Coordinates of C-alpha atoms and ligand atoms in Angstrom, one line a residue:
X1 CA 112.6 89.1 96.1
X2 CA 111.5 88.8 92.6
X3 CA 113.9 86.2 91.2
X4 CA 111.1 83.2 90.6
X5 CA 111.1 83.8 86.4
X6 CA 115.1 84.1 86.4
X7 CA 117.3 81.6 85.4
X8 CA 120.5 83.5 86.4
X9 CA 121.2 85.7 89.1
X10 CA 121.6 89.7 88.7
X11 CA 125.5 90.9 87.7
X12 CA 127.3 92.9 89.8
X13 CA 127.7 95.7 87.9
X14 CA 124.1 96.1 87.7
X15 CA 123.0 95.6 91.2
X16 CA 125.9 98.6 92.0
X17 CA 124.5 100.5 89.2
X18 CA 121.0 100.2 90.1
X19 CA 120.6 100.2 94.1
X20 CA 119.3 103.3 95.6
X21 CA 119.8 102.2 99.0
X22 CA 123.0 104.2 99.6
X23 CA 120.3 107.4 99.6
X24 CA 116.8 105.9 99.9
X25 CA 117.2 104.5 103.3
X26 CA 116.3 107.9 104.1
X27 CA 112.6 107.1 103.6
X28 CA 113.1 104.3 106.2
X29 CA 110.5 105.8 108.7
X30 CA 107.8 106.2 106.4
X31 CA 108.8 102.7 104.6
X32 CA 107.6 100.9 108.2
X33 CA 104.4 103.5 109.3
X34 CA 103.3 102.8 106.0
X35 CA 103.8 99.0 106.0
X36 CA 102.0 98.9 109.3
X37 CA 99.0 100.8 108.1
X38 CA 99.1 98.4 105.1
X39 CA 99.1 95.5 107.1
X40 CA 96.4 96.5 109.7
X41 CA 94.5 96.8 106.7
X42 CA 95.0 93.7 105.9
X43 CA 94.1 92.1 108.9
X44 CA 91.4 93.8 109.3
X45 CA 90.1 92.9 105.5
X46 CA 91.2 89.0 106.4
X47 CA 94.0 88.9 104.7
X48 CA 96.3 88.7 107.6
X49 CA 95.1 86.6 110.7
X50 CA 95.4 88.5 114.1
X51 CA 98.9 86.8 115.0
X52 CA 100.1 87.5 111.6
X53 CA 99.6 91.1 112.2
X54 CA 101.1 91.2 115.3
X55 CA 104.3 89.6 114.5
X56 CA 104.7 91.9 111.4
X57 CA 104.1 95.0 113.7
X58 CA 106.4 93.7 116.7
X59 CA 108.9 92.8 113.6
X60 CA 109.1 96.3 112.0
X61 CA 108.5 97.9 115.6
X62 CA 112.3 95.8 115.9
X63 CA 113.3 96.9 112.6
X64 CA 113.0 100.3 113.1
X65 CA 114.5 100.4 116.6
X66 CA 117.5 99.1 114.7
X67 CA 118.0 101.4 112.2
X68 CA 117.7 104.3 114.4
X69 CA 120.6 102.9 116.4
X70 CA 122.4 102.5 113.4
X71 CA 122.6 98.6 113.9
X72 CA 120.7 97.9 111.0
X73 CA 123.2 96.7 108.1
X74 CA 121.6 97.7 104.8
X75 CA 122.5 95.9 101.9
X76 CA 122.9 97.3 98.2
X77 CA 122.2 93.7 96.5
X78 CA 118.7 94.3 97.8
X79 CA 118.3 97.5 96.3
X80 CA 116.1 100.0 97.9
X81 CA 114.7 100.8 101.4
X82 CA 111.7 99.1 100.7
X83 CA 113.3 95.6 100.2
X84 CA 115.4 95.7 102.8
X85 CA 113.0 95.8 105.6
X86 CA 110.6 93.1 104.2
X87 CA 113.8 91.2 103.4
X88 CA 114.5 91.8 107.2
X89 CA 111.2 91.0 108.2
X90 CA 111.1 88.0 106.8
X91 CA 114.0 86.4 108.1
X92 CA 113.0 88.1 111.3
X93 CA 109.6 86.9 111.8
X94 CA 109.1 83.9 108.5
X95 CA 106.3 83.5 106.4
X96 CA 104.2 86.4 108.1
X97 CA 106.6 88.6 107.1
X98 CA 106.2 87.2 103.3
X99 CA 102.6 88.3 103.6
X100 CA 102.8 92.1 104.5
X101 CA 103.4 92.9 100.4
X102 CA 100.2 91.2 99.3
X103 CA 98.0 93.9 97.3
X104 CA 101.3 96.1 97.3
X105 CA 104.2 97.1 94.7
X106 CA 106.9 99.2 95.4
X107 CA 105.1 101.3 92.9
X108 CA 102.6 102.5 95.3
X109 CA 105.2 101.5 98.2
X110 CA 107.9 104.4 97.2
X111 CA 104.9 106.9 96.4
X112 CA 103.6 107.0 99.6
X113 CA 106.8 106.9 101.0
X114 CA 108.0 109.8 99.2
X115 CA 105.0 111.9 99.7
X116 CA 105.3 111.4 103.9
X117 CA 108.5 112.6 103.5
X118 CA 107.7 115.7 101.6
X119 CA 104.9 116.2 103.7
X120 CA 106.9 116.6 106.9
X121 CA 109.7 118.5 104.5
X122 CA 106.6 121.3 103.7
X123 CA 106.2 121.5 107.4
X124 CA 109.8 121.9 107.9
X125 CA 110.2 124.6 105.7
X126 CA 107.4 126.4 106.9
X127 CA 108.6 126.6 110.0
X128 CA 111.6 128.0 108.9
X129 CA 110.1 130.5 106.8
X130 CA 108.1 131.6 109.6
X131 CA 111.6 132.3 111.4
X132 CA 112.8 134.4 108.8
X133 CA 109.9 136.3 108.5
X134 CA 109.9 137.0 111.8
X135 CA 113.7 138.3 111.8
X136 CA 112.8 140.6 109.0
X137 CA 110.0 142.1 111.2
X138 CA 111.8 142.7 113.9
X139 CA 114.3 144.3 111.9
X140 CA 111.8 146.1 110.7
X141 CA 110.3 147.4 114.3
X142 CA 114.2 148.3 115.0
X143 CA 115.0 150.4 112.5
X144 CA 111.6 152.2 112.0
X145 CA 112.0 155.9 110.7
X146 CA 115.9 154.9 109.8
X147 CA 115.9 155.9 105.6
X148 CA 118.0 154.4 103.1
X149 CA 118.1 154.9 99.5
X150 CA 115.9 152.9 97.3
X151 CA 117.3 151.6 94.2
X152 CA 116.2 150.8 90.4
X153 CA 118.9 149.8 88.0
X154 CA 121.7 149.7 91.1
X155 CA 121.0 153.2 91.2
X156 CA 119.7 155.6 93.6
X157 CA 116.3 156.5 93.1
X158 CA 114.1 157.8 96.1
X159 CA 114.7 157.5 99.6
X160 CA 112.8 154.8 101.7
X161 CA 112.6 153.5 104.9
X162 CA 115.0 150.2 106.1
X163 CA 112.0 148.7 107.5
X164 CA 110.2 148.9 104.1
X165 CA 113.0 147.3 102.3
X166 CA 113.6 144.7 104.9
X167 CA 109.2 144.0 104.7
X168 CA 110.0 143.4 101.1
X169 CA 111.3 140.4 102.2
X170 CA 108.4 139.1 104.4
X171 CA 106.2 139.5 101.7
X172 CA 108.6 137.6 99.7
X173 CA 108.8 134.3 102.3
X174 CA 105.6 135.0 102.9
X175 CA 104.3 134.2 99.7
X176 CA 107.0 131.1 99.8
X177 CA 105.0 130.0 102.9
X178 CA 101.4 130.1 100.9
X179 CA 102.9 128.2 98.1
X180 CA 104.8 125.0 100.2
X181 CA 101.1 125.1 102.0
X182 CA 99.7 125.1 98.6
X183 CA 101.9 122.5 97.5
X184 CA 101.1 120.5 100.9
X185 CA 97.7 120.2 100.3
X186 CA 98.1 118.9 96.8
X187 CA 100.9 116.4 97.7
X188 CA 98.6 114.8 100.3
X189 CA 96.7 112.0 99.1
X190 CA 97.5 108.5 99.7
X191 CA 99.1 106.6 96.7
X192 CA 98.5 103.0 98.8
X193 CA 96.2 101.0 97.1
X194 CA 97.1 101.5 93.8
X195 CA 99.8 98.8 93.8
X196 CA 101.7 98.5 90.6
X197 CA 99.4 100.8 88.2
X198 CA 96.4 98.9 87.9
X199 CA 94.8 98.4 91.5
X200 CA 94.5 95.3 93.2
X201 CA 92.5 92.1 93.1
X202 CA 92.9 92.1 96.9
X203 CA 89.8 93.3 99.4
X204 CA 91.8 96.7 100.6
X205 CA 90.5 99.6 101.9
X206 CA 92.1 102.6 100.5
X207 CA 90.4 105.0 103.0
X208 CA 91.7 103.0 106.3
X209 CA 95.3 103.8 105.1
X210 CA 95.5 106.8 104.0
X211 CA 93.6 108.1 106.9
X212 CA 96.2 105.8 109.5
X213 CA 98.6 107.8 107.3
X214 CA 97.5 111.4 108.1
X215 CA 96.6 111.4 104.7
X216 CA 93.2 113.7 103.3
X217 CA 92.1 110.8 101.1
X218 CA 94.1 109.1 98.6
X219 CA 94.2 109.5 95.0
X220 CA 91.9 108.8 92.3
X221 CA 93.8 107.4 89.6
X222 CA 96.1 104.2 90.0
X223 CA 97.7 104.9 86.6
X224 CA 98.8 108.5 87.4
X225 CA 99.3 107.8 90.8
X226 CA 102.4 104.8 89.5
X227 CA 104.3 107.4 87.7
X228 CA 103.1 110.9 89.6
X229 CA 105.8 112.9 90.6
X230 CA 104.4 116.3 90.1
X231 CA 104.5 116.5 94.1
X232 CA 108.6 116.5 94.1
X233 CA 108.9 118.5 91.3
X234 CA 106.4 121.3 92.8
X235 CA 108.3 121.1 96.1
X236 CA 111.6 121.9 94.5
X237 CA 110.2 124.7 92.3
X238 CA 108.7 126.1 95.6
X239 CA 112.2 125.5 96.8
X240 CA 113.7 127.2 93.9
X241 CA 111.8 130.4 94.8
X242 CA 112.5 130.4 98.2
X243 CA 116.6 130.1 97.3
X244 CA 115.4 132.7 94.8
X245 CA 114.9 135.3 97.3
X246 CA 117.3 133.7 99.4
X247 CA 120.0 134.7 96.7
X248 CA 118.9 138.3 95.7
X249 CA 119.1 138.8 99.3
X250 CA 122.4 137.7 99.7
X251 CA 123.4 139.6 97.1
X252 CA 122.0 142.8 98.8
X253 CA 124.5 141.7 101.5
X254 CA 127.3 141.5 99.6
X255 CA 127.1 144.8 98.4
X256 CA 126.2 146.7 101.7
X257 CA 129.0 145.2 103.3
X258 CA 131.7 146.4 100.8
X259 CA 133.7 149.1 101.2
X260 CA 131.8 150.8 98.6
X261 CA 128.5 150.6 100.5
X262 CA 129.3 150.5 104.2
X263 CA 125.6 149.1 104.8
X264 CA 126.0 146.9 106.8
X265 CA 128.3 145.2 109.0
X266 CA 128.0 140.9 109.0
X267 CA 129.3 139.7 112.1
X268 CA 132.7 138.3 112.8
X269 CA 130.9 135.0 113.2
X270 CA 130.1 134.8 109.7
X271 CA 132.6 135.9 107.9
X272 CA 136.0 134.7 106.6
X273 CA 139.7 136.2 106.4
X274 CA 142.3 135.6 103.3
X275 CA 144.8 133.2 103.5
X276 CA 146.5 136.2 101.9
X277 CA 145.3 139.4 102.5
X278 CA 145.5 140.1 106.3
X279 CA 143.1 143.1 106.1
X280 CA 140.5 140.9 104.1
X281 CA 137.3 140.3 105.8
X282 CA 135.0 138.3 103.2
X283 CA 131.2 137.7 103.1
X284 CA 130.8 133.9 102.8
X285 CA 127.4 133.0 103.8
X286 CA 125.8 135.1 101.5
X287 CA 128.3 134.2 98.8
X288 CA 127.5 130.6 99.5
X289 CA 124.3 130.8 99.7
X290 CA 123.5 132.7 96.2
X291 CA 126.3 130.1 95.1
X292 CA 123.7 127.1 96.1
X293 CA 120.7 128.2 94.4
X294 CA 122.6 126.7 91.2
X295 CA 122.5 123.6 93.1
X296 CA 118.2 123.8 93.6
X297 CA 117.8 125.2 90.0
X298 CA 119.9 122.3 88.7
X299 CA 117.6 120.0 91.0
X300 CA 114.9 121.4 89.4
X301 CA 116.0 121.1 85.8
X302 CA 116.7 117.3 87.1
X303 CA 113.3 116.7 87.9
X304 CA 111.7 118.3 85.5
X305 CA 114.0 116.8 82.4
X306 CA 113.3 113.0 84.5
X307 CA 109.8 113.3 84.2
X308 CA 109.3 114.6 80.5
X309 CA 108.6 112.4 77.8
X310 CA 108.4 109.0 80.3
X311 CA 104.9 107.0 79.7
X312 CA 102.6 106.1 81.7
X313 CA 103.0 104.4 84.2
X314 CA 105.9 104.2 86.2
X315 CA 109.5 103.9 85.0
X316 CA 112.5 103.5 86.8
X317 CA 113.9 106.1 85.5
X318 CA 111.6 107.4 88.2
X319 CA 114.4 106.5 91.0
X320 CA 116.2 109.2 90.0
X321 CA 113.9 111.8 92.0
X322 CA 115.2 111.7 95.0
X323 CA 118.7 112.6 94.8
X324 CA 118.0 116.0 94.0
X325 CA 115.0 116.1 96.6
X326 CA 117.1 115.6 99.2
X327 CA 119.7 117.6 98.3
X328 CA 117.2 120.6 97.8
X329 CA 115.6 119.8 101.2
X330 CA 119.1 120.0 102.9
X331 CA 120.2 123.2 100.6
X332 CA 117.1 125.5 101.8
X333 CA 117.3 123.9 105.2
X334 CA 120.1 125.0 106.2
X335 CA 120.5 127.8 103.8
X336 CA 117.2 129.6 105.4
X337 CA 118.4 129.2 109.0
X338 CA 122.0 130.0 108.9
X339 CA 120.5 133.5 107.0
X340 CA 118.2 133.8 109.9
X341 CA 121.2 133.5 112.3
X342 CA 123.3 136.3 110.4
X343 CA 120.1 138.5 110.1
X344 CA 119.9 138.6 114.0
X345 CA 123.6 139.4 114.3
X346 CA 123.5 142.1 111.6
X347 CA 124.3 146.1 112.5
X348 CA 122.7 148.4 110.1
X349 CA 124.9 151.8 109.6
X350 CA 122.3 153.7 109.7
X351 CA 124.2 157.1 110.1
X352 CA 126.2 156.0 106.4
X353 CA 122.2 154.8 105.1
X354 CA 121.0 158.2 106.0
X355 CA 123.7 160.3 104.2
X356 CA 123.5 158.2 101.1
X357 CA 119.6 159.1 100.6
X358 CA 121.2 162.7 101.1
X359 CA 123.0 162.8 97.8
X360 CA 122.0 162.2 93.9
X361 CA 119.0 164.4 93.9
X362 CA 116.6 161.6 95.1
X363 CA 113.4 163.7 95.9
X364 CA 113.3 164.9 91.7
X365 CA 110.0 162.9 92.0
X366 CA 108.8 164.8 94.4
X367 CA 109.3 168.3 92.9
X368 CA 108.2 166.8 89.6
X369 CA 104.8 165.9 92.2
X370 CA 105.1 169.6 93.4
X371 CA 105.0 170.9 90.2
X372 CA 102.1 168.8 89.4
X373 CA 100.2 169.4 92.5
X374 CA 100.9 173.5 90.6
X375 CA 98.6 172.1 87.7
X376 CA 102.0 172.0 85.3
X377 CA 101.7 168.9 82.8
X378 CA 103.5 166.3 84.1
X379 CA 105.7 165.4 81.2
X380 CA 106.5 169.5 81.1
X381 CA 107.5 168.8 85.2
X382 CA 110.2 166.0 84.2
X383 CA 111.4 168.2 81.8
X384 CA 111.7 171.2 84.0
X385 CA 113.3 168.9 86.9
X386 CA 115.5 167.0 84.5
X387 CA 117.1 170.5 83.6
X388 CA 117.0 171.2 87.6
X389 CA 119.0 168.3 88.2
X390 CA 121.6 168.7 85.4
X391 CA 122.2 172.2 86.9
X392 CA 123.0 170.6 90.0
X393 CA 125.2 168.5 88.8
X394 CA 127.5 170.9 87.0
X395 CA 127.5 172.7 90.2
X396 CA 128.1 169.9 92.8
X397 CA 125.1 170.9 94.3
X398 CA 121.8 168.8 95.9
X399 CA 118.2 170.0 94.8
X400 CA 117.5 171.4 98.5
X401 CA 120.8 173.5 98.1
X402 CA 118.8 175.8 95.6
X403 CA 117.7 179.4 96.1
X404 CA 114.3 180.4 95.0
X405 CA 116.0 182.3 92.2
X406 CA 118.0 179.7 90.8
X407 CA 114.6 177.5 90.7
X408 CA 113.2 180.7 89.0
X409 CA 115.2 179.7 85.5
X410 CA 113.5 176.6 85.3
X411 CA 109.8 177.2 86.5
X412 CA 107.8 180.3 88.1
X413 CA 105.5 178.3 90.0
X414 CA 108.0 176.8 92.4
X415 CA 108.1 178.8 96.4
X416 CA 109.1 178.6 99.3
X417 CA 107.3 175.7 100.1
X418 CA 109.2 173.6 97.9
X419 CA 112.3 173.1 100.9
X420 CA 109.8 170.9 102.9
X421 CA 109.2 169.0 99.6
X422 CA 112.6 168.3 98.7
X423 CA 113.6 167.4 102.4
X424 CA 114.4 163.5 102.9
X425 CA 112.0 163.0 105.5
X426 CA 108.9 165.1 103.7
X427 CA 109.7 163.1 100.6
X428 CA 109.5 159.2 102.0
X429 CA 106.6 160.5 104.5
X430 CA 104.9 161.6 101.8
X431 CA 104.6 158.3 99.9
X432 CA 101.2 157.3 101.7
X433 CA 99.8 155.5 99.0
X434 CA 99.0 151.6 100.3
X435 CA 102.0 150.0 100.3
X436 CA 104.3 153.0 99.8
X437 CA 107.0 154.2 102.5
X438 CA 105.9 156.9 104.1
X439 CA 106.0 156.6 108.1
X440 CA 102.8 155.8 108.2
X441 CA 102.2 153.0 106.0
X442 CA 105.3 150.7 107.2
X443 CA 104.4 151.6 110.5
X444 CA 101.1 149.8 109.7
X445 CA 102.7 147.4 107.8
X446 CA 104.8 146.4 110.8
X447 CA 102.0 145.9 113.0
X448 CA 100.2 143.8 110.4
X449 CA 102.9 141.6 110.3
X450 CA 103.8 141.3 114.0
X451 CA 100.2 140.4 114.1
X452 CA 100.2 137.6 111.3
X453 CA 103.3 136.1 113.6
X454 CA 101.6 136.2 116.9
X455 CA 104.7 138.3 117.6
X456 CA 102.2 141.8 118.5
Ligands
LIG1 N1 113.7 101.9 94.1 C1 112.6 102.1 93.3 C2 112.3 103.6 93.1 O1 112.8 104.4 93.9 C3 111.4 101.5 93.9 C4 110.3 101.2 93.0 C5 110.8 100.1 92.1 N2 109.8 99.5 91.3 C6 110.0 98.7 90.3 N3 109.0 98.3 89.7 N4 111.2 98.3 90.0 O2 111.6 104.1 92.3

């Protein structure tokens, strides 16, 4: 395809080392859309006569039929996707088919390829965020007034309801979701037109294809647009932080379903026994899914390393992306709907949740409040409730397990009233502040949610 200025043919070694077919061919269905576009541009600029346009659309209409069927024989001596349909074209169909990359490089030719792709990978992902968030609500709905303890530093620190920690993580995906929208919008501009780097001599109309593309426009710059990839390497940081969340969750599930914990209990269906140890009954998914996110971090550390210090314009080095985009796009893929799967088959112990909020003191913030709320200094109130607790401790007691004397040696203000304080329920129904826990809030929470799902 470009061999005119050679005198000797390419070596082996180098066409094995530098094809990209083996993982490019991927792109195949954005490779022919946007060769259509390109050529009914064409046509319609004179370029292409009318029978030359309709032998290249009948000829990648074939094409493409092939492939799908998995007829289509693609061959690592021409390289890349791009060059294997127009080399198929052209025997195909003849000298039209030599036509179709007038006013085009594969410069422009694998960006707007790329950027189709990601497009409908944004879209993808969405949607599958959108089922995750909507487990976690319905999770949420379920278990509604069920507490658990709330944690800082792995350790118990107030009691909270399931449904708040389990909204945690729609607001996490949710915020996933505005960013891949984010990143959508950006991504989609056409590249087409730009040809190598420079533009092109030719009479095309940038707007006609990009807008047969689905595109919003297409970009300004031919120059940036040659060696852009700030699209890829925004997808896989979005990516990163959805795996992110996907990991620290996964985590969470590793630890409830211990024998230490007794959280949670993973279905059958998605665990694993020991080849071993008979009794053993082993969290995988979750395991294997915090074990992935190395693989999206390293995809991003890929991208990010490919791109820094290349000049303009393009470089193949550049060919490189897309190994690592498609393995992101089928980690997250499959890693956000197998969770969503286990999520729907999980049983909270509630009854085990509840009796862990029940021990280590966890409503000292509230008397420390109560005190408070008795004009004592707040700083004086942790003290006073620090020496509460240590008492406790030496006597294997819980702060509600008090009499109103033995509260007497730390502060005289403290009366009766204090039992509903230090009760479990009084204490997370209490937290009314926006976004806290109390009943009231997550309640309202929920229903904000099930409403932003359509779910309501
Ligand atoms: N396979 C190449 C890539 O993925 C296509 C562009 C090649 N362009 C070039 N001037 N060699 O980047």
């Amino acid at each position: 395809m470009w061999g005119g200025r050679f005198s000797q043919g390419t070596a082996a070694s180098v066409e094995a080392f530098s094809a990209s077919i083996q993982y490019d061919s991927r792109l195949y269905k954005y490779d022919i859309a946007a060769s259509k576009a390109h050529a009914a541009m064409l046509a319609a600029n004179g370029v292409l006569s009318g029978k030359e346009l309709e032998d290249i659309e009948a000829g990648l209409t074939a094409i493409e039929a092939e492939i799908d069927a998995g007829k289509f024989e693609f061959k690592p001596e021409l390289e890349d996707v791009h060059m294997n349909i127009e080399k198929a074209l052209i025997e195909r169909i003849g000298p039209a088919g030599a036509k179709l990359h007038s006013g085009r490089s594969r410069n422009d030719q694998v960006a707007v390829d790329f950027k189709m792709y990601l497009r409908d990978q944004c879209d993808n992902t969405i949607a599958l965020l959108d089922e995750i968030r909507t487990v976690f609500v319905l999770l949420a709905r379920k278990y509604l007034g069920d507490l658990m303890p709330g944690y800082t530093h792995l350790q118990r620190a107030q009691p909270v309801q399931i449904a708040h920690h389990m909204l945690a993580y729609y607001e996490m995906f949710s915020r996933d979701k505005s960013r891949m929208e984010d990143c959508r919008k950006r991504l989609n501009l056409s590249p087409l037109g730009c040809a190598a780097m420079a533009g092109s001599g030719l009479p095309l109309d940038r707007e006609v294809t990009a807008k047969a593309l689905g595109f919003d426009g297409y970009t300004a710059n031919s120059m940036d647009t040659s060696g852009d990839r700030d699209y890829a390497i925004e997808f896989v940081s979005v990516c990163t932080m959805i795996q992110l969340h996907l990991s620290r969750l996964s985590e969470e599930l590793v630890l409830w379903s211990s024998q230490e914990f007794e959280f949670v209990n993973i279905s059958d269906k998605f665990c694993t026994g020991s080849s071993i140890m008979p009794q053993k009954k082993n969290p995988d998914i979750p395991e294997l899914i915090r074990g992935k996110s190395g693989r999206v971090v390293g995809s991003l550390m890929t991208l990010i390393t490919l791109v820094k210090g290349l000049p303009l314009t393009y470089n193949r080095d550049l060919q490189e992306d897309k190994e690592p985009v498609f393995d992101t796009v089928d980690t997250i893929a499959a890693s956000l709907s197998i969770m969503a799967e286990l999520l729907q088959n999980l049983q909270f112990n509630t009854k085990k949740m509840a009796e862990a909020t029940r021990a280590g003191c966890m409503t000292a913030t509230d008397l420390a409040d109560y005190l408070v709320m008795k004009k004592v200094p707040f700083r004086d109130a942790h003290a006073i409730v620090g020496n509460a607790v240590a008492y406790c401790l030496s006597r294997g007691k819980e702060l509600p397990d008090l009499t109103i004397e033995e509260f007497g040696q730390f502060s005289d203000v403290i009366g009766e009233d204090v039992y509903e304080v230090l009760s479990i329920e009084g204490s997370v129904n209490s937290r009314k502040t926006a976004g806290g826990t109390g009943l009231l809030r997550v309640t309202e929470e929920v229903e904000k949610a099930e409403k932003q799902l359509g779910i309501a």
